[in-house]
Amino acid sequence: MDDSKCTWWILWLFPASSQPAYDFALDSSILGTILYCNLHFTKDNEGFCIPQINLQNATTIEEFDPKGAKTYNVNGRDIHGYFVRQNIFTRQGVFDGAPIVGPFQLAEDRNGKPTRLWLNIENDMFYKQHKIIPETFLLEQLNVLPEFISSPEIGFLRSIGPKLGNAKTKLVFTFLEENELEPTTNVTYGSLAKNLTTIKSFASGIVVPKEYIWPVNKARILQPATTIVQDAHKIGLAVYASGFANDNFLSYNYSYDPTREYLQFIDNSQFSVDGVLSDFPSTASEAIGLIISHNGASGDFPGATDLAYQKAVDDGADIIDCSVQMSKDGIAFCSDRADLMKTTTAATLYIDQSTNVPEVQSTDGIFSFDLTWSQIQSLKPQIESFFEGNLVRNPANKNSGKFVTLSEFLELAKTKAVTGVLISIQNAPFLASKGLDIVGTVSAALSNATFDKQSTQKVLIQSDDSSVLLKFKDIPSYQRVTTENLIFDYLSDPYVELTTFNSLQVDGFVTDYPATVNSFVRSTCTTNGSAYLIPPVQPGFLYEADPVAEPPLLSSADVVDPPLPAIAKNDTAQSANDSASTSDAPASAPAPKSSSTTITVSTQGLLFAAMVALLTIFT
């Protein structure tokens, strides 16, 4: 694929086929984007754009005609509803009520420039039964025929083809689901896909659901590609793939990155489709800083395991991260949080040790500092999903990998020669009350691995506690990072989210999916002069919320935490340290030299902190 193209073609966005959806498609997509209109008709033969013949799920008709629902037989199936809202209920409804448009209104954009138009004619046979003739509308009422006319009915395409005259309109046959019957021939679409020569006799191209090309099994794993694209190209048929949407269930092979799915169809070693139809044109247009992992590639494997870190490195992460937790006997290891309930199988073995620790979290948990390292090693890691409903992460990797101690993590970072490491430290005051010196342990581990004596690999120390950051002040090669929280609406598109923060000149990205950020920072669509430049989101552009009062300026007291308490006595940790004197297990060590100097955060540091807080994609 030519990277300068970055994309192909699109379907619709927002409430389907509304005027704002088409306007936004043109504003946010690459030049040459084609507007797709699924054309349906009123009883007086007026055409308009709407997703399907039943208006119940795509308009507000129930509010105006609550008793007007009817049942019609359409191509052998009874459909009950209204025959003349946001039709995908998981999407925002703030734009419901936007005006429906007809093909006449799509001939030009809002600046009066001609657009490229694709009209799809469904249910021609049904309309003719009710004395509505789509063909007449196209040939007699449209001043200029569209660039593309498609239909899932062979009879319609065979009929209109000879009547187009010198028009340059391309006829395209649309395949529906494989087991559905094509109404003209009464043959399944799956069977017709095996006889493309017949399609070539009346059409110049085909639209096929994406599963016709790259099948996905019930476990949502990508299967080997079919040969339908190569077979169609051999006889001169163009191939357009349909069914793309950012908020649809993706194969786990794509790591929840919709752009990787587009690239699977247009940039692989076997073939390239001639176009895609997508509900999210800006993302399709993208298909053509530092990368910091979040618990490794925790979108693909259980977080903070050896496999997650290896995948992060393989996916191009510059910096890998370890959120340090402490066992009861003083062993430092990497895990997303002190509560092991969601990240391990602790609930199956140690539910009787569930407690409430308000200093750490509001809910009950099974905490690492209440279990010895040998008890933690008896557990299995567990992949964690941050999404509701059925949008889960790959179940095949649910319990894959093994836990990694802090010293093992640092050794991995040195062996793989990554750009640097990010060490996150939380709950230091509470752990000190338990006799666990997390700051001293981290400091000793970094020193033992010689990270304090070199400048080749960066060391980022992250914490929401300024007193923790202050403990590392006297090692100038360490960069200290605080955390905040930011929320925006990014069109369900990780690349728009990344672009928005990149436009603020942040210093790095923290992500569950390093491969996505790696693709973003190396994309030609992120540099000036490219055929398509990914646009950042402007707050309030899509939906302007009620005004919020300007927050007061922060003072030093708002951001500086009290000094860390002294480390309490911990007999379990001390006993473990004594017995481990001849082993490689990390033990507590004196903290770095303290200082009374107040902590300062540079503008660059604040920008980086904002990015770290985002924890791209997983929040």
Coordinates of C-alpha atoms in Angstrom, one line a residue:
M1 CA 0.0 0.0 0.0
D2 CA 1.1 3.5 -0.7
D3 CA 1.4 5.2 2.7
S4 CA 0.7 8.6 1.2
K5 CA -2.9 7.5 0.5
C6 CA -3.6 6.7 4.2
T7 CA -7.1 5.5 3.5
W8 CA -9.9 4.6 1.1
W9 CA -13.7 5.2 1.3
I10 CA -16.4 5.5 4.0
L11 CA -20.0 4.8 5.0
W12 CA -21.5 7.0 7.7
L13 CA -21.0 8.4 11.3
F14 CA -23.3 9.7 14.1
P15 CA -27.1 9.2 13.5
A16 CA -26.8 7.4 10.2
S17 CA -27.4 9.4 7.1
S18 CA -28.1 12.7 8.9
Q19 CA -26.7 15.9 7.5
P20 CA -24.2 16.4 10.4
A21 CA -22.9 12.9 9.7
Y22 CA -22.2 13.6 6.1
D23 CA -20.7 17.0 6.9
F24 CA -18.4 15.6 9.5
A25 CA -17.4 12.8 7.2
L26 CA -16.1 15.3 4.7
D27 CA -14.5 17.5 7.3
S28 CA -12.6 14.7 9.1
S29 CA -11.6 12.5 6.2
I30 CA -9.1 12.4 3.4
L31 CA -9.8 14.2 0.1
G32 CA -11.8 12.1 -2.3
T33 CA -13.9 10.4 0.4
I34 CA -17.1 9.0 -1.1
L35 CA -20.5 9.7 0.6
Y36 CA -22.6 6.5 0.8
C37 CA -26.3 6.8 0.8
N38 CA -28.6 3.8 1.4
L39 CA -31.5 5.1 -0.7
H40 CA -35.1 4.4 0.4
F41 CA -38.4 5.9 -0.8
T42 CA -41.6 7.4 0.4
K43 CA -45.0 6.2 -1.0
D44 CA -44.9 9.2 -3.4
N45 CA -41.5 8.0 -4.9
E46 CA -39.3 10.6 -3.1
G47 CA -35.8 9.2 -2.3
F48 CA -34.0 9.8 1.0
C49 CA -31.0 8.4 2.8
I50 CA -31.6 6.0 5.7
P51 CA -29.8 2.8 6.9
Q52 CA -32.8 0.4 6.4
I53 CA -36.3 0.3 5.2
N54 CA -37.7 0.0 8.8
L55 CA -37.5 3.5 10.3
Q56 CA -38.1 2.4 13.9
N57 CA -34.5 2.1 14.9
A58 CA -33.1 5.0 12.8
T59 CA -35.6 7.9 13.3
T60 CA -37.9 9.4 15.9
I61 CA -41.0 8.2 14.1
E62 CA -42.5 6.5 17.1
E63 CA -42.9 9.9 18.8
F64 CA -45.0 11.2 15.9
D65 CA -47.0 8.1 15.0
P66 CA -47.1 5.7 18.0
K67 CA -49.7 3.5 16.4
G68 CA -48.4 3.5 12.9
A69 CA -46.3 0.3 13.0
K70 CA -47.1 -2.2 10.3
T71 CA -45.8 -5.6 9.1
Y72 CA -44.6 -6.1 5.5
N73 CA -43.0 -9.1 3.8
V74 CA -39.7 -7.9 2.4
N75 CA -37.8 -10.4 0.3
G76 CA -39.5 -13.4 2.0
R77 CA -39.1 -12.0 5.6
D78 CA -41.8 -10.3 7.7
I79 CA -40.6 -7.0 9.1
H80 CA -42.6 -5.2 11.7
G81 CA -42.0 -1.5 12.2
Y82 CA -42.4 1.9 10.6
F83 CA -41.9 2.2 6.9
V84 CA -41.1 5.8 6.5
R85 CA -32.5 8.0 16.3
Q86 CA -29.2 7.1 16.5
N87 CA -29.7 3.5 15.3
I88 CA -26.8 2.1 17.3
F89 CA -27.9 2.5 20.9
T90 CA -24.4 2.2 22.4
R91 CA -23.5 5.5 20.8
Q92 CA -24.2 8.9 22.2
G93 CA -27.7 10.2 21.5
V94 CA -27.0 13.9 21.8
F95 CA -27.3 14.4 18.0
D96 CA -30.6 12.6 17.7
G97 CA -33.1 14.6 15.7
A98 CA -30.6 15.8 13.1
P99 CA -32.3 16.2 9.7
I100 CA -32.5 13.3 7.2
V101 CA -31.2 14.2 3.7
G102 CA -31.8 13.1 0.2
P103 CA -29.2 12.5 -2.6
F104 CA -29.8 16.0 -4.1
Q105 CA -28.4 17.5 -0.9
L106 CA -25.3 15.4 -1.1
A107 CA -24.2 16.5 -4.6
E108 CA -22.2 19.4 -3.1
D109 CA -20.4 20.0 0.2
R110 CA -21.2 23.0 2.5
N111 CA -18.7 25.1 0.4
G112 CA -20.5 24.3 -2.9
K113 CA -17.9 21.9 -4.2
P114 CA -19.0 18.7 -6.0
T115 CA -18.8 15.5 -3.9
R116 CA -18.3 11.9 -4.8
L117 CA -21.6 10.0 -4.2
W118 CA -22.5 6.3 -3.9
L119 CA -26.2 5.3 -3.9
N120 CA -27.2 1.9 -2.7
I121 CA -30.6 0.6 -3.7
E122 CA -32.1 -2.0 -1.4
N123 CA -35.5 -3.8 -1.8
D124 CA -36.1 -2.8 -5.4
M125 CA -38.5 -5.8 -5.9
F126 CA -40.5 -4.9 -2.7
Y127 CA -40.8 -1.2 -3.8
K128 CA -42.1 -2.3 -7.3
Q129 CA -44.7 -4.4 -5.6
H130 CA -46.0 -1.2 -4.0
K131 CA -45.8 0.8 -7.2
I132 CA -42.6 2.7 -6.3
I133 CA -40.0 2.6 -9.0
P134 CA -36.4 3.3 -7.8
E135 CA -35.1 3.1 -11.3
T136 CA -37.4 6.0 -12.4
F137 CA -36.2 8.2 -9.6
L138 CA -32.5 7.7 -10.5
L139 CA -32.9 8.2 -14.3
E140 CA -35.5 11.0 -14.3
Q141 CA -35.1 13.0 -11.1
L142 CA -31.4 13.1 -10.6
N143 CA -29.7 15.8 -12.7
V144 CA -26.3 14.0 -12.5
L145 CA -26.0 10.3 -11.8
P146 CA -23.8 9.3 -8.9
E147 CA -20.3 7.8 -9.4
F148 CA -21.5 4.5 -7.9
I149 CA -24.8 2.7 -7.8
S150 CA -25.0 -0.6 -5.9
S151 CA -27.6 -3.1 -5.0
P152 CA -28.0 -6.5 -3.4
E153 CA -30.5 -7.4 -6.2
I154 CA -29.3 -8.8 -9.5
G155 CA -32.5 -7.9 -11.2
F156 CA -32.2 -4.2 -10.5
L157 CA -28.6 -4.0 -11.7
R158 CA -29.3 -6.0 -14.9
S159 CA -32.3 -3.7 -15.6
I160 CA -30.7 -0.3 -15.1
G161 CA -27.3 -1.1 -16.7
P162 CA -28.3 -0.7 -20.3
K163 CA -30.2 2.5 -19.5
L164 CA -27.2 4.5 -18.2
G165 CA -26.1 5.5 -21.6
N166 CA -22.8 7.4 -21.6
A167 CA -22.9 7.9 -17.8
K168 CA -19.6 6.9 -16.1
T169 CA -21.5 5.4 -13.2
K170 CA -20.1 2.1 -11.9
L171 CA -22.5 -0.6 -11.0
V172 CA -21.6 -2.7 -7.9
F173 CA -23.2 -5.8 -6.6
T174 CA -23.7 -5.9 -2.8
F175 CA -23.3 -9.2 -1.0
L176 CA -25.4 -9.8 2.2
E177 CA -24.9 -12.5 4.7
E178 CA -23.8 -15.8 3.2
N179 CA -27.0 -17.7 4.1
E180 CA -29.4 -15.1 2.9
L181 CA -31.2 -15.5 -0.4
E182 CA -30.7 -13.1 -3.3
P183 CA -34.4 -12.3 -4.3
T184 CA -33.9 -12.4 -8.2
T185 CA -32.3 -15.8 -8.4
N186 CA -33.4 -17.3 -5.0
V187 CA -29.8 -18.4 -4.5
T188 CA -27.7 -17.7 -1.4
Y189 CA -25.2 -14.9 -1.5
G190 CA -22.6 -17.5 -0.3
S191 CA -23.2 -19.5 -3.5
L192 CA -23.0 -16.4 -5.7
A193 CA -19.6 -15.6 -4.2
K194 CA -18.3 -18.8 -5.8
N195 CA -19.6 -17.7 -9.2
L196 CA -18.1 -14.2 -9.7
T197 CA -18.0 -14.5 -13.5
T198 CA -21.8 -14.2 -13.5
I199 CA -21.5 -11.0 -11.4
K200 CA -19.0 -9.6 -13.8
S201 CA -21.6 -9.8 -16.6
F202 CA -23.6 -6.9 -15.1
A203 CA -21.3 -5.2 -12.5
S204 CA -17.8 -3.6 -12.3
G205 CA -17.3 -4.4 -8.6
I206 CA -18.6 -6.1 -5.5
V207 CA -19.2 -5.1 -1.9
V208 CA -18.7 -7.9 0.6
P209 CA -18.9 -8.1 4.4
K210 CA -15.3 -8.2 5.8
E211 CA -15.8 -11.7 7.0
Y212 CA -16.0 -12.9 3.4
I213 CA -12.3 -11.9 3.1
W214 CA -10.8 -12.5 6.6
P215 CA -13.1 -14.9 8.5
V216 CA -13.1 -14.7 12.3
N217 CA -14.0 -17.8 14.4
K218 CA -16.2 -17.9 17.5
A219 CA -13.2 -17.2 19.7
R220 CA -12.7 -14.0 17.8
I221 CA -9.4 -15.2 16.3
L222 CA -8.5 -14.3 12.7
Q223 CA -8.6 -17.2 10.3
P224 CA -6.6 -17.5 7.0
A225 CA -7.9 -15.2 4.3
T226 CA -10.1 -16.5 1.5
T227 CA -9.3 -16.0 -2.1
I228 CA -12.3 -13.9 -3.0
V229 CA -10.3 -10.7 -3.5
Q230 CA -7.8 -12.4 -5.8
D231 CA -10.5 -14.2 -7.7
A232 CA -12.5 -11.0 -8.2
H233 CA -9.4 -9.0 -9.4
K234 CA -8.5 -11.8 -11.9
I235 CA -11.7 -11.2 -13.8
G236 CA -11.7 -7.4 -13.4
L237 CA -14.1 -6.9 -10.5
A238 CA -13.2 -4.2 -7.9
V239 CA -13.7 -5.3 -4.2
Y240 CA -15.0 -3.1 -1.5
A241 CA -15.2 -4.4 2.1
S242 CA -18.0 -3.4 4.5
G243 CA -18.8 -3.7 8.2
F244 CA -16.1 -1.6 9.7
A245 CA -16.8 0.3 13.0
N246 CA -14.6 1.4 15.8
D247 CA -17.1 0.3 18.5
N248 CA -17.7 -3.1 16.9
F249 CA -16.2 -6.3 18.3
L250 CA -12.8 -6.7 16.7
S251 CA -10.7 -9.9 16.4
Y252 CA -8.2 -10.2 19.2
N253 CA -5.5 -10.2 16.5
Y254 CA -6.0 -6.4 16.2
S255 CA -5.4 -5.7 19.9
Y256 CA -8.5 -3.4 19.9
D257 CA -6.9 -1.1 17.3
P258 CA -9.4 -0.4 14.5
T259 CA -6.7 1.0 12.2
R260 CA -4.8 -2.3 12.3
E261 CA -8.0 -4.0 11.0
Y262 CA -8.1 -1.6 8.0
L263 CA -4.5 -2.3 7.3
Q264 CA -5.2 -6.1 7.3
F265 CA -7.4 -5.5 4.3
I266 CA -5.3 -2.9 2.4
D267 CA -1.7 -3.6 3.4
N268 CA -0.9 -7.2 3.5
S269 CA 1.3 -9.4 1.3
Q270 CA -1.5 -11.2 -0.4
F271 CA -3.9 -8.6 -1.7
S272 CA -5.5 -5.1 -1.2
V273 CA -9.2 -4.4 -1.4
D274 CA -10.2 -1.4 -3.5
G275 CA -12.1 0.4 -0.8
V276 CA -13.7 0.1 2.6
L277 CA -17.1 1.2 3.9
S278 CA -16.8 2.5 7.5
D279 CA -18.9 4.1 10.1
F280 CA -15.8 6.1 11.3
P281 CA -14.3 7.8 8.2
S282 CA -11.6 9.6 10.2
T283 CA -10.2 6.3 11.4
A284 CA -10.2 4.8 7.9
S285 CA -8.3 7.9 6.8
E286 CA -5.6 7.2 9.3
A287 CA -4.9 3.7 8.1
I288 CA -2.4 4.5 5.8
G289 CA 7.2 10.8 21.0
L290 CA 8.1 8.0 23.4
I291 CA 5.9 4.9 23.7
I292 CA 5.5 3.7 27.3
S293 CA 3.8 0.5 28.1
H294 CA 1.2 0.2 30.9
N295 CA 2.0 -3.1 32.8
G296 CA 3.6 -4.2 29.6
A297 CA 1.3 -5.1 26.7
S298 CA -1.5 -5.7 29.2
G299 CA -4.1 -5.5 26.5
D300 CA -2.8 -8.8 25.1
F301 CA -1.5 -10.7 28.2
P302 CA -2.0 -10.4 32.0
G303 CA -0.4 -7.2 33.0
A304 CA 3.1 -7.0 34.5
T305 CA 4.0 -10.6 33.5
D306 CA 7.0 -11.7 31.6
L307 CA 4.9 -12.3 28.4
A308 CA 3.3 -8.8 28.7
Y309 CA 6.7 -7.2 28.9
Q310 CA 8.2 -9.2 26.1
K311 CA 5.2 -8.3 23.9
A312 CA 5.6 -4.6 24.8
V313 CA 9.2 -4.7 23.6
D314 CA 8.3 -6.6 20.5
D315 CA 5.6 -4.1 19.7
G316 CA 8.0 -1.2 19.8
A317 CA 7.7 0.2 23.3
D318 CA 10.5 2.6 24.2
I319 CA 10.0 2.5 27.9
I320 CA 8.5 -0.4 29.9
D321 CA 6.9 0.1 33.3
C322 CA 6.6 -1.6 36.6
S323 CA 4.0 -0.6 39.3
V324 CA 5.9 -1.8 42.4
Q325 CA 4.0 -3.8 45.0
M326 CA 5.4 -5.4 48.2
S327 CA 4.8 -8.8 49.6
K328 CA 4.4 -9.4 53.4
D329 CA 8.0 -10.6 53.6
G330 CA 9.4 -7.6 51.7
I331 CA 9.8 -8.8 48.2
A332 CA 9.2 -6.1 45.5
F333 CA 7.4 -7.2 42.4
C334 CA 5.4 -5.7 39.5
S335 CA 1.6 -5.6 39.6
D336 CA -0.9 -3.0 38.6
R337 CA -2.2 -2.5 42.2
A338 CA -1.8 -3.8 45.7
D339 CA -5.2 -5.6 45.6
L340 CA -4.7 -8.9 43.8
M341 CA -8.4 -9.8 43.3
K342 CA -8.7 -8.7 39.7
T343 CA -5.1 -9.3 38.5
T344 CA -4.5 -12.8 39.9
T345 CA -6.5 -15.9 40.9
A346 CA -6.1 -14.8 44.6
A347 CA -9.9 -15.1 45.2
T348 CA -9.8 -18.9 44.6
L349 CA -7.2 -19.5 47.3
Y350 CA -7.1 -16.6 49.8
I351 CA -10.7 -15.2 49.9
D352 CA -10.6 -15.7 53.7
Q353 CA -7.8 -13.1 53.8
S354 CA -9.9 -10.4 52.2
T355 CA -9.9 -7.2 54.2
N356 CA -10.8 -3.6 54.0
V357 CA -7.9 -1.1 53.9
P358 CA -9.3 2.4 53.5
E359 CA -5.8 3.9 53.2
V360 CA -5.4 1.9 49.9
Q361 CA -8.9 1.6 48.5
S362 CA -12.6 1.9 49.5
T363 CA -13.5 -1.7 48.7
D364 CA -12.4 -5.0 50.2
G365 CA -9.4 -6.7 48.6
I366 CA -6.8 -9.4 49.0
F367 CA -3.6 -7.3 49.3
S368 CA -0.1 -8.2 48.4
F369 CA 1.3 -6.9 51.7
D370 CA -0.8 -9.5 53.6
L371 CA 0.7 -12.5 51.6
T372 CA 4.2 -13.8 51.5
W373 CA 6.1 -14.0 48.2
S374 CA 5.7 -17.8 48.2
Q375 CA 1.9 -17.4 48.6
I376 CA 1.8 -14.9 45.7
Q377 CA 3.9 -17.3 43.5
S378 CA 1.2 -20.0 44.1
L379 CA -1.3 -17.8 42.2
K380 CA -1.8 -17.4 38.5
P381 CA -1.8 -14.0 36.7
Q382 CA -5.1 -13.0 35.3
I383 CA -5.8 -10.7 32.3
E384 CA -8.0 -7.8 33.3
S385 CA -10.6 -6.1 31.1
F386 CA -11.5 -2.5 31.8
F387 CA -14.6 -2.7 29.5
E388 CA -18.2 -3.4 30.4
G389 CA -20.3 -6.1 28.8
N390 CA -18.9 -8.6 26.3
L391 CA -15.9 -6.5 25.2
V392 CA -13.4 -8.7 26.9
R393 CA -9.7 -9.1 26.2
N394 CA -8.3 -12.3 24.6
P395 CA -9.5 -15.2 26.8
A396 CA -6.9 -17.5 25.3
N397 CA -4.3 -15.6 27.3
K398 CA -6.4 -15.2 30.4
N399 CA -3.8 -16.8 32.8
S400 CA -0.6 -16.7 30.6
G401 CA 2.8 -15.6 31.9
K402 CA 4.4 -15.4 35.3
F403 CA 5.0 -12.8 37.9
V404 CA 8.1 -10.7 37.7
T405 CA 10.1 -9.3 40.7
L406 CA 11.4 -5.8 40.5
S407 CA 15.0 -7.1 40.1
E408 CA 13.9 -9.4 37.2
F409 CA 12.1 -6.5 35.5
L410 CA 15.2 -4.3 35.7
E411 CA 17.3 -7.2 34.3
L412 CA 14.9 -7.6 31.4
A413 CA 15.0 -3.9 30.6
K414 CA 18.8 -4.0 30.5
T415 CA 18.9 -7.2 28.4
K416 CA 16.4 -5.9 25.9
A417 CA 18.1 -2.5 25.8
V418 CA 14.9 -0.5 25.9
T419 CA 15.1 3.3 26.1
G420 CA 14.2 3.3 29.7
V421 CA 12.0 2.2 32.6
L422 CA 9.1 3.8 34.5
I423 CA 8.8 2.8 38.1
S424 CA 5.5 3.6 39.8
I425 CA 5.3 3.9 43.6
Q426 CA 2.0 4.1 45.5
N427 CA 0.9 3.7 49.1
A428 CA 4.3 4.4 50.5
P429 CA 3.1 5.9 53.9
F430 CA 0.8 3.0 54.5
L431 CA 3.4 0.4 53.6
A432 CA 5.8 2.1 56.0
S433 CA 3.3 1.6 58.8
K434 CA 3.4 -2.1 57.9
G435 CA 7.2 -2.2 58.1
L436 CA 7.7 -2.2 54.4
D437 CA 10.1 0.3 52.9
I438 CA 9.0 0.5 49.2
V439 CA 11.1 3.6 48.5
G440 CA 14.3 2.1 49.9
T441 CA 13.6 -1.2 48.2
V442 CA 13.2 0.5 44.8
S443 CA 16.2 2.7 45.3
A444 CA 18.4 -0.3 46.2
A445 CA 17.1 -2.4 43.3
L446 CA 17.9 0.4 40.8
S447 CA 21.3 0.9 42.3
N448 CA 22.0 -2.9 42.3
A449 CA 21.1 -2.9 38.6
T450 CA 23.4 0.2 38.1
F451 CA 20.6 2.4 36.7
D452 CA 21.9 5.2 39.0
K453 CA 25.3 5.0 37.5
Q454 CA 24.5 5.4 33.8
S455 CA 22.7 7.7 31.5
T456 CA 22.0 5.4 28.5
Q457 CA 18.6 4.2 29.8
K458 CA 16.1 6.6 31.3
V459 CA 14.6 6.1 34.7
L460 CA 11.2 7.6 35.4
I461 CA 9.9 7.6 38.9
Q462 CA 6.1 8.1 39.0
S463 CA 4.0 8.7 42.1
D464 CA 1.1 10.8 43.3
D465 CA 3.0 11.5 46.5
S466 CA 5.4 14.4 46.3
S467 CA 7.3 13.1 49.3
V468 CA 8.1 9.9 47.4
L469 CA 9.4 11.9 44.5
L470 CA 11.4 14.1 46.8
K471 CA 13.3 11.0 48.0
F472 CA 14.8 10.6 44.5
K473 CA 15.8 14.2 44.1
D474 CA 19.5 13.7 44.7
I475 CA 19.9 11.4 41.8
P476 CA 19.8 13.8 38.8
S477 CA 19.6 11.2 36.1
Y478 CA 16.2 10.1 37.5
Q479 CA 13.1 11.9 36.1
R480 CA 10.3 12.3 38.5
V481 CA 6.7 12.2 37.3
T482 CA 3.4 13.0 39.1
T483 CA 0.0 11.9 37.9
E484 CA -3.3 13.7 37.1
N485 CA -6.5 12.7 35.2
L486 CA -7.9 14.1 31.9
I487 CA -11.1 13.0 30.0
F488 CA -12.1 13.8 26.4
D489 CA -14.4 12.3 23.7
Y490 CA -12.1 10.9 20.9
L491 CA -14.7 9.4 18.5
S492 CA -13.9 5.9 19.7
D493 CA -10.6 6.3 17.9
P494 CA -7.2 5.9 19.7
Y495 CA -5.4 7.7 17.0
V496 CA -7.5 10.8 17.4
E497 CA -6.8 10.6 21.2
L498 CA -3.1 10.3 20.6
T499 CA -3.1 13.1 18.1
T500 CA -4.9 15.4 20.5
F501 CA -2.2 15.0 23.2
N502 CA 0.6 15.0 20.6
S503 CA -0.6 18.4 19.5
L504 CA 0.0 19.5 23.1
Q505 CA 3.7 18.4 22.7
V506 CA 3.6 15.8 25.4
D507 CA 6.8 13.9 25.9
G508 CA 5.4 10.3 25.9
F509 CA 2.5 8.0 25.8
V510 CA 1.5 5.3 28.3
T511 CA -0.6 2.5 26.8
D512 CA -1.9 -1.0 27.2
Y513 CA -1.3 -1.5 23.5
P514 CA 2.3 -0.3 22.5
A515 CA 1.7 -1.5 18.9
T516 CA -1.0 1.1 18.4
V517 CA 1.2 4.0 19.6
N518 CA 4.1 2.6 17.6
S519 CA 2.0 2.6 14.5
F520 CA 0.8 6.2 15.3
V521 CA 4.2 7.8 15.8
R522 CA 5.6 6.2 12.6
S523 CA 2.5 7.0 10.5
T524 CA 2.9 9.4 7.6
C525 CA -0.5 10.7 8.5
T526 CA 1.0 12.5 11.6
T527 CA 3.4 14.8 9.6
N528 CA 2.6 18.0 7.8
G529 CA 2.3 17.6 4.0
S530 CA 0.8 14.1 4.1
A531 CA -2.3 13.3 2.0
Y532 CA -4.3 13.1 5.2
L533 CA -3.5 14.6 8.6
I534 CA -5.1 13.1 11.7
P535 CA -7.1 16.0 13.3
P536 CA -6.9 16.5 17.1
V537 CA -10.2 16.9 19.0
Q538 CA -11.1 20.4 20.1
P539 CA -13.0 20.5 23.4
G540 CA -16.7 21.4 22.8
F541 CA -16.4 20.7 19.0
L542 CA -18.9 17.9 19.0
Y543 CA -21.0 18.8 22.0
E544 CA -20.8 21.9 24.1
A545 CA -21.5 21.2 27.7
D546 CA -22.6 23.7 30.3
P547 CA -19.9 26.2 31.3
V548 CA -17.7 25.2 34.3
A549 CA -16.3 27.8 36.7
E550 CA -12.5 28.4 36.4
P551 CA -10.7 26.3 39.0
P552 CA -8.6 28.2 41.6
L553 CA -4.9 28.3 41.2
L554 CA -3.0 25.6 43.1
S555 CA -0.7 26.5 46.0
S556 CA 2.3 24.5 47.3
A557 CA 0.2 23.1 50.0
D558 CA -2.2 21.6 47.4
V559 CA 0.5 19.5 45.8
V560 CA 3.2 18.8 48.4
D561 CA 2.5 15.8 50.7
P562 CA 3.7 15.4 54.3
P563 CA 7.1 13.7 54.8
L564 CA 7.0 9.9 54.7
P565 CA 6.7 8.2 58.2
A566 CA 9.5 6.1 59.7
I567 CA 9.5 2.4 58.8
A568 CA 7.7 0.3 61.4
K569 CA 9.2 -3.0 62.6
N570 CA 8.3 -6.0 60.3
D571 CA 9.4 -9.3 61.8
T572 CA 8.3 -11.2 58.7
A573 CA 10.3 -9.1 56.3
Q574 CA 13.3 -9.0 58.5
S575 CA 13.3 -12.8 58.8
A576 CA 13.0 -13.1 55.1
N577 CA 15.8 -10.7 54.5
D578 CA 18.1 -12.6 56.9
S579 CA 17.3 -16.0 55.2
A580 CA 17.8 -14.4 51.8
S581 CA 21.2 -13.0 52.4
T582 CA 22.8 -15.6 50.1
S583 CA 20.0 -15.4 47.4
D584 CA 19.2 -12.9 44.7
A585 CA 15.8 -11.8 46.2
P586 CA 15.5 -8.1 46.7
A587 CA 15.4 -6.8 50.2
S588 CA 14.7 -3.6 52.0
A589 CA 17.6 -1.0 51.9
P590 CA 18.1 2.4 53.3
A591 CA 16.3 5.2 51.4
P592 CA 18.3 7.7 49.4
K593 CA 19.4 10.8 51.3
S594 CA 16.5 13.0 52.2
S595 CA 16.3 16.7 51.5
S596 CA 14.1 19.5 52.8
T597 CA 14.0 21.3 49.5
T598 CA 10.5 21.8 48.1
I599 CA 9.7 19.9 44.9
T600 CA 9.2 21.7 41.6
V601 CA 7.6 20.5 38.4
S602 CA 8.6 22.0 35.1
T603 CA 6.1 22.8 32.3
Q604 CA 7.5 19.9 30.4
G605 CA 7.1 17.6 33.4
L606 CA 3.4 18.7 33.8
L607 CA 2.7 17.9 30.2
F608 CA 4.3 14.5 30.5
A609 CA 2.4 14.0 33.8
A610 CA -0.9 14.6 31.9
M611 CA 0.0 12.0 29.4
V612 CA 1.0 9.5 32.0
A613 CA -2.3 10.1 33.8
L614 CA -4.2 9.3 30.6
L615 CA -2.9 5.8 30.5
T616 CA -3.9 5.7 26.9
I617 CA -6.8 3.4 25.8
F618 CA -7.1 1.4 29.0
T619 CA -9.0 4.0 31.0

